[in-house]
Amino acid sequence: MKIIVTKSYDEMSKAAADVFEKEIRNNPELVLGLATGSTPVGTYRELVRRHLENGLDFSRTKSFNLDEYVGLSGDNPNSYRHFMDEHLFNHINIERENTHVPDGLTENPKEYGKKYDQMILESGGIGIQLLGIGSNGHIAFNEPDEELPVGTGLVELSEQTIADNARFFQSAEHVPTQAISMGMGSILKAGKIILLASGEGKAEVISELLNRGKVTSRIPATFLLLHPDVTLVCDEEAYSEVNR
Ligand code: F6R
């Protein structure tokens, strides 16, 4: 795993945007794997700026998001589709039909998950995947457990994740308890992975990830250690426990 440690959140965001910009300029038809949550907001802001000021062109790119809450339609302000529209898609020249966020209202998550993975394959596969990390080590909504899903499908959110994400909702009771999430196998098929981490709240899990030297489904992020091209881009706070 390559590691870039930056002084601040803004520098982390710029470093991640640098990699995305380079990859998109090299391959204008790049398939982007995208994440939501607080961490990638600055990266999206930076990509929007580069689109508006430097002509970074998304017109031929496609995107696939990692996950969506079950029960939320795309126009619900707490949905990840809404998040992506607000933070990125509405401000760049990506074609709307080329953006994919799992459907939180699907009636058959199993079939839907298979189709989602198939669509990714048919698009040529994800060229670059942006990831955040849960404080419990989750990647997308693959939560710590004895087993991890390989493909995209229905998952249960852990109590820790519900508590962490309650800040976006009225209260923890309003956080959906299930999601449609890309599986670890779907994520590990990406050509290149950028893992973001920012702030003290991620310090312990980043230290676990880098110091453990083993994979465990109890820390799903450790499966990223098996991928040949992962770059961790994190700020000093998130990195602060690594050498303790
Ligand atoms: C979001 C996702 C999650 C987040 C993680 C960290 O699409 O899949 O795994 O990346 O929960 O969230 P933040 O960035 O809010 O700390």
Short mmCIF file of C-alpha atoms and ligand atoms in Angstrom, two decimals:
data_model
loop_
_atom_site.label_atom_id
_atom_site.label_comp_id
_atom_site.label_asym_id
_atom_site.label_seq_id
_atom_site.Cartn_x
_atom_site.Cartn_y
_atom_site.Cartn_z
CA MET A 1 0.00 0.00 0.00
CA LYS A 2 1.36 3.41 -0.94
CA ILE A 3 0.87 6.08 1.73
CA ILE A 4 0.57 9.85 1.36
CA VAL A 5 0.31 11.78 4.65
CA THR A 6 -0.78 15.39 4.33
CA LYS A 7 -0.78 18.30 6.79
CA SER A 8 -4.49 19.01 6.51
CA TYR A 9 -7.85 17.84 5.21
CA ASP A 10 -7.60 20.30 2.30
CA GLU A 11 -4.20 18.94 1.27
CA MET A 12 -5.55 15.40 1.48
CA SER A 13 -8.42 16.41 -0.79
CA LYS A 14 -6.07 18.05 -3.30
CA ALA A 15 -3.75 15.02 -3.33
CA ALA A 16 -6.68 12.71 -4.06
CA ALA A 17 -8.01 15.07 -6.75
CA ASP A 18 -4.53 15.13 -8.33
CA VAL A 19 -4.65 11.37 -8.82
CA PHE A 20 -8.20 11.50 -10.22
CA GLU A 21 -7.32 14.36 -12.57
CA LYS A 22 -4.26 12.55 -13.90
CA GLU A 23 -6.21 9.35 -14.49
CA ILE A 24 -9.11 11.14 -16.21
CA ARG A 25 -6.77 13.12 -18.46
CA ASN A 26 -4.99 9.86 -19.39
CA ASN A 27 -8.26 8.10 -20.08
CA PRO A 28 -11.27 10.37 -20.75
CA GLU A 29 -13.57 7.31 -20.68
CA LEU A 30 -12.49 6.32 -17.20
CA VAL A 31 -15.03 4.52 -15.00
CA LEU A 32 -15.05 6.17 -11.59
CA GLY A 33 -15.95 4.36 -8.38
CA LEU A 34 -17.28 6.93 -5.92
CA ALA A 35 -17.94 7.17 -2.19
CA THR A 36 -20.08 9.39 0.00
CA GLY A 37 -19.71 10.54 3.63
CA SER A 38 -17.81 13.53 5.02
CA THR A 39 -14.34 12.52 3.90
CA PRO A 40 -14.62 12.83 0.07
CA VAL A 41 -16.50 16.17 0.13
CA GLY A 42 -13.26 18.17 -0.28
CA THR A 43 -12.06 15.92 -3.10
CA TYR A 44 -15.34 16.50 -4.97
CA ARG A 45 -15.09 20.25 -4.32
CA GLU A 46 -11.60 20.20 -5.80
CA LEU A 47 -12.71 18.17 -8.85
CA VAL A 48 -15.57 20.62 -9.45
CA ARG A 49 -13.10 23.52 -9.26
CA ARG A 50 -10.77 21.81 -11.73
CA HIS A 51 -13.71 21.21 -14.07
CA LEU A 52 -14.84 24.85 -13.93
CA GLU A 53 -11.40 26.48 -13.96
CA ASN A 54 -9.20 24.03 -15.86
CA GLY A 55 -11.68 22.28 -18.12
CA LEU A 56 -11.32 18.84 -16.52
CA ASP A 57 -13.75 16.93 -18.71
CA PHE A 58 -16.15 14.32 -17.36
CA SER A 59 -18.33 14.08 -20.47
CA ARG A 60 -17.18 10.58 -21.37
CA THR A 61 -16.63 9.23 -17.85
CA LYS A 62 -19.04 6.89 -16.09
CA SER A 63 -19.49 6.48 -12.37
CA PHE A 64 -20.66 3.84 -9.93
CA ASN A 65 -21.28 4.62 -6.29
CA LEU A 66 -20.54 2.23 -3.48
CA ASP A 67 -23.80 2.22 -1.62
CA GLU A 68 -27.25 3.57 -0.83
CA TYR A 69 -29.53 3.35 2.20
CA VAL A 70 -32.45 0.95 1.86
CA GLY A 71 -35.80 2.76 1.91
CA LEU A 72 -34.54 6.14 0.70
CA SER A 73 -35.47 7.37 -2.76
CA GLY A 74 -32.95 9.36 -4.77
CA ASP A 75 -34.68 12.66 -3.98
CA ASN A 76 -34.55 12.13 -0.21
CA PRO A 77 -32.00 14.67 1.13
CA ASN A 78 -30.30 11.90 3.14
CA SER A 79 -29.91 9.59 0.16
CA TYR A 80 -26.49 9.07 -1.33
CA ARG A 81 -27.89 9.87 -4.80
CA HIS A 82 -28.87 13.28 -3.47
CA PHE A 83 -25.42 13.66 -1.86
CA MET A 84 -23.68 12.91 -5.16
CA ASP A 85 -25.90 15.31 -7.11
CA GLU A 86 -25.24 18.09 -4.59
CA HIS A 87 -21.51 17.59 -4.19
CA LEU A 88 -20.45 16.53 -7.67
CA PHE A 89 -22.79 15.54 -10.48
CA ASN A 90 -24.76 18.83 -10.65
CA HIS A 91 -21.54 20.80 -11.05
CA ILE A 92 -19.60 18.82 -13.66
CA ASN A 93 -20.35 17.70 -17.21
CA ILE A 94 -20.93 14.00 -16.54
CA GLU A 95 -24.00 12.63 -18.37
CA ARG A 96 -26.68 11.82 -15.82
CA GLU A 97 -27.39 8.42 -17.41
CA ASN A 98 -23.73 7.55 -16.92
CA THR A 99 -23.95 8.02 -13.14
CA HIS A 100 -25.02 5.03 -11.08
CA VAL A 101 -25.97 4.95 -7.42
CA PRO A 102 -27.57 1.75 -6.09
CA ASP A 103 -31.37 1.93 -5.89
CA GLY A 104 -32.40 2.03 -2.23
CA LEU A 105 -35.96 1.17 -3.20
CA THR A 106 -35.24 -2.04 -5.11
CA GLU A 107 -37.63 -4.85 -4.23
CA ASN A 108 -35.16 -7.61 -5.01
CA PRO A 109 -31.75 -6.61 -3.62
CA LYS A 110 -30.13 -9.92 -4.55
CA GLU A 111 -31.01 -9.71 -8.25
CA TYR A 112 -30.37 -5.98 -8.23
CA GLY A 113 -26.89 -6.49 -6.75
CA LYS A 114 -26.01 -9.00 -9.45
CA LYS A 115 -27.18 -6.58 -12.12
CA TYR A 116 -25.18 -3.74 -10.59
CA ASP A 117 -21.98 -5.83 -10.66
CA GLN A 118 -22.79 -6.88 -14.22
CA MET A 119 -23.25 -3.25 -15.28
CA ILE A 120 -19.84 -2.41 -13.81
CA LEU A 121 -18.27 -5.28 -15.75
CA GLU A 122 -20.00 -4.26 -18.98
CA SER A 123 -18.80 -0.68 -18.58
CA GLY A 124 -15.24 -2.05 -18.66
CA GLY A 125 -14.74 -2.19 -14.88
CA ILE A 126 -13.92 0.54 -12.39
CA GLY A 127 -10.66 2.25 -13.32
CA ILE A 128 -10.24 4.22 -10.12
CA GLN A 129 -12.13 3.71 -6.88
CA LEU A 130 -12.41 6.34 -4.15
CA LEU A 131 -13.02 4.96 -0.65
CA GLY A 132 -13.56 6.25 2.85
CA ILE A 133 -13.18 4.05 5.91
CA GLY A 134 -15.57 3.56 8.82
CA SER A 135 -14.23 4.02 12.36
CA ASN A 136 -14.89 0.28 12.72
CA GLY A 137 -12.92 -0.53 9.55
CA HIS A 138 -15.88 -0.89 7.22
CA ILE A 139 -15.40 -0.29 3.52
CA ALA A 140 -18.55 0.77 1.68
CA PHE A 141 -21.09 -0.82 4.07
CA ASN A 142 -19.20 -4.09 4.43
CA GLU A 143 -19.31 -4.24 8.20
CA PRO A 144 -16.98 -6.21 10.50
CA ASP A 145 -18.30 -9.77 10.68
CA GLU A 146 -17.25 -13.40 10.44
CA GLU A 147 -17.84 -13.30 6.69
CA LEU A 148 -17.85 -10.54 4.10
CA PRO A 149 -20.00 -10.34 0.99
CA VAL A 150 -18.17 -10.77 -2.30
CA GLY A 151 -20.74 -9.16 -4.58
CA THR A 152 -23.13 -6.23 -4.33
CA GLY A 153 -26.27 -6.79 -2.27
CA LEU A 154 -28.24 -6.12 0.88
CA VAL A 155 -26.29 -5.51 4.09
CA GLU A 156 -27.17 -4.68 7.70
CA LEU A 157 -25.56 -1.61 9.21
CA SER A 158 -23.69 -2.12 12.49
CA GLU A 159 -24.62 -0.20 15.65
CA GLN A 160 -21.31 1.66 15.37
CA THR A 161 -22.10 2.83 11.82
CA ILE A 162 -25.63 3.87 12.79
CA ALA A 163 -24.18 5.88 15.69
CA ASP A 164 -21.47 7.42 13.44
CA ASN A 165 -23.96 8.39 10.74
CA ALA A 166 -26.65 9.70 13.11
CA ARG A 167 -25.07 13.17 12.64
CA PHE A 168 -26.66 13.36 9.18
CA PHE A 169 -30.15 12.46 10.47
CA GLN A 170 -32.54 13.86 13.09
CA SER A 171 -31.43 11.10 15.48
CA ALA A 172 -29.96 7.57 15.46
CA GLU A 173 -33.51 6.15 15.23
CA HIS A 174 -33.90 7.80 11.83
CA VAL A 175 -30.80 6.15 10.31
CA PRO A 176 -31.82 3.29 8.00
CA THR A 177 -30.59 -0.06 9.30
CA GLN A 178 -29.89 -1.61 5.90
CA ALA A 179 -28.13 -0.61 2.71
CA ILE A 180 -27.38 -1.87 -0.77
CA SER A 181 -23.59 -2.01 -0.85
CA MET A 182 -20.92 -3.09 -3.27
CA GLY A 183 -19.23 -6.21 -1.88
CA MET A 184 -15.53 -6.45 -1.04
CA GLY A 185 -15.01 -8.54 -4.19
CA SER A 186 -16.65 -5.90 -6.39
CA ILE A 187 -14.44 -3.21 -4.82
CA LEU A 188 -11.23 -5.20 -5.14
CA LYS A 189 -11.77 -5.53 -8.91
CA ALA A 190 -11.05 -1.81 -9.39
CA GLY A 191 -7.83 -1.05 -11.26
CA LYS A 192 -6.65 1.51 -8.75
CA ILE A 193 -7.92 2.40 -5.27
CA ILE A 194 -7.58 5.66 -3.34
CA LEU A 195 -8.44 5.26 0.34
CA LEU A 196 -9.09 8.52 2.19
CA ALA A 197 -8.94 9.04 5.94
CA SER A 198 -9.12 12.26 7.90
CA GLY A 199 -9.20 13.22 11.54
CA GLU A 200 -8.50 11.68 14.92
CA GLY A 201 -11.60 9.50 14.73
CA LYS A 202 -9.87 7.38 12.08
CA ALA A 203 -6.45 7.19 13.79
CA GLU A 204 -7.03 3.91 15.58
CA VAL A 205 -8.41 2.06 12.56
CA ILE A 206 -5.63 3.36 10.27
CA SER A 207 -3.04 2.15 12.76
CA GLU A 208 -4.75 -1.27 12.90
CA LEU A 209 -4.85 -1.41 9.11
CA LEU A 210 -1.18 -0.57 8.64
CA ASN A 211 0.31 -2.41 11.59
CA ARG A 212 -1.61 -5.65 11.62
CA GLY A 213 -0.02 -7.29 8.54
CA LYS A 214 -2.93 -9.71 8.30
CA VAL A 215 -6.36 -9.64 6.74
CA THR A 216 -9.40 -10.12 8.91
CA SER A 217 -13.09 -9.79 8.18
CA ARG A 218 -13.27 -8.11 11.61
CA ILE A 219 -11.60 -5.12 9.90
CA PRO A 220 -12.89 -5.22 6.32
CA ALA A 221 -10.40 -2.54 5.20
CA THR A 222 -7.56 -5.05 5.72
CA PHE A 223 -8.71 -6.80 2.53
CA LEU A 224 -7.35 -3.78 0.67
CA LEU A 225 -3.89 -5.05 1.63
CA LEU A 226 -4.42 -7.78 -0.99
CA HIS A 227 -4.87 -5.29 -3.83
CA PRO A 228 -1.79 -4.37 -5.91
CA ASP A 229 -2.57 -0.66 -6.37
CA VAL A 230 -3.98 1.04 -3.27
CA THR A 231 -2.90 4.49 -2.11
CA LEU A 232 -3.88 5.64 1.35
CA VAL A 233 -4.20 9.43 1.35
CA CYS A 234 -4.67 10.67 4.89
CA ASP A 235 -4.04 13.69 7.04
CA GLU A 236 -1.62 13.75 9.98
CA GLU A 237 -4.39 13.26 12.51
CA ALA A 238 -5.62 10.06 10.91
CA TYR A 239 -2.01 8.84 10.69
CA SER A 240 -1.11 9.85 14.26
CA GLU A 241 -1.41 6.40 15.90
CA VAL A 242 0.54 4.47 13.26
CA ASN A 243 3.99 4.80 14.83
CA ARG A 244 2.91 4.69 18.50
C1 F6R B 1 -19.76 5.86 1.85
C2 F6R B 1 -19.22 4.64 2.41
C3 F6R B 1 -18.68 4.55 3.79
C4 F6R B 1 -17.88 5.78 4.23
C5 F6R B 1 -17.41 5.61 5.67
C6 F6R B 1 -16.67 6.84 6.18
O1 F6R B 1 -20.18 5.67 0.52
O2 F6R B 1 -19.25 3.67 1.72
O3 F6R B 1 -17.88 3.42 3.90
O4 F6R B 1 -16.78 5.95 3.38
O5 F6R B 1 -18.50 5.35 6.50
O6 F6R B 1 -17.56 7.90 6.28
P1 F6R B 1 -17.07 9.37 6.61
O7 F6R B 1 -16.29 9.83 5.45
O8 F6R B 1 -18.34 10.17 6.77
O9 F6R B 1 -16.27 9.29 7.85
#
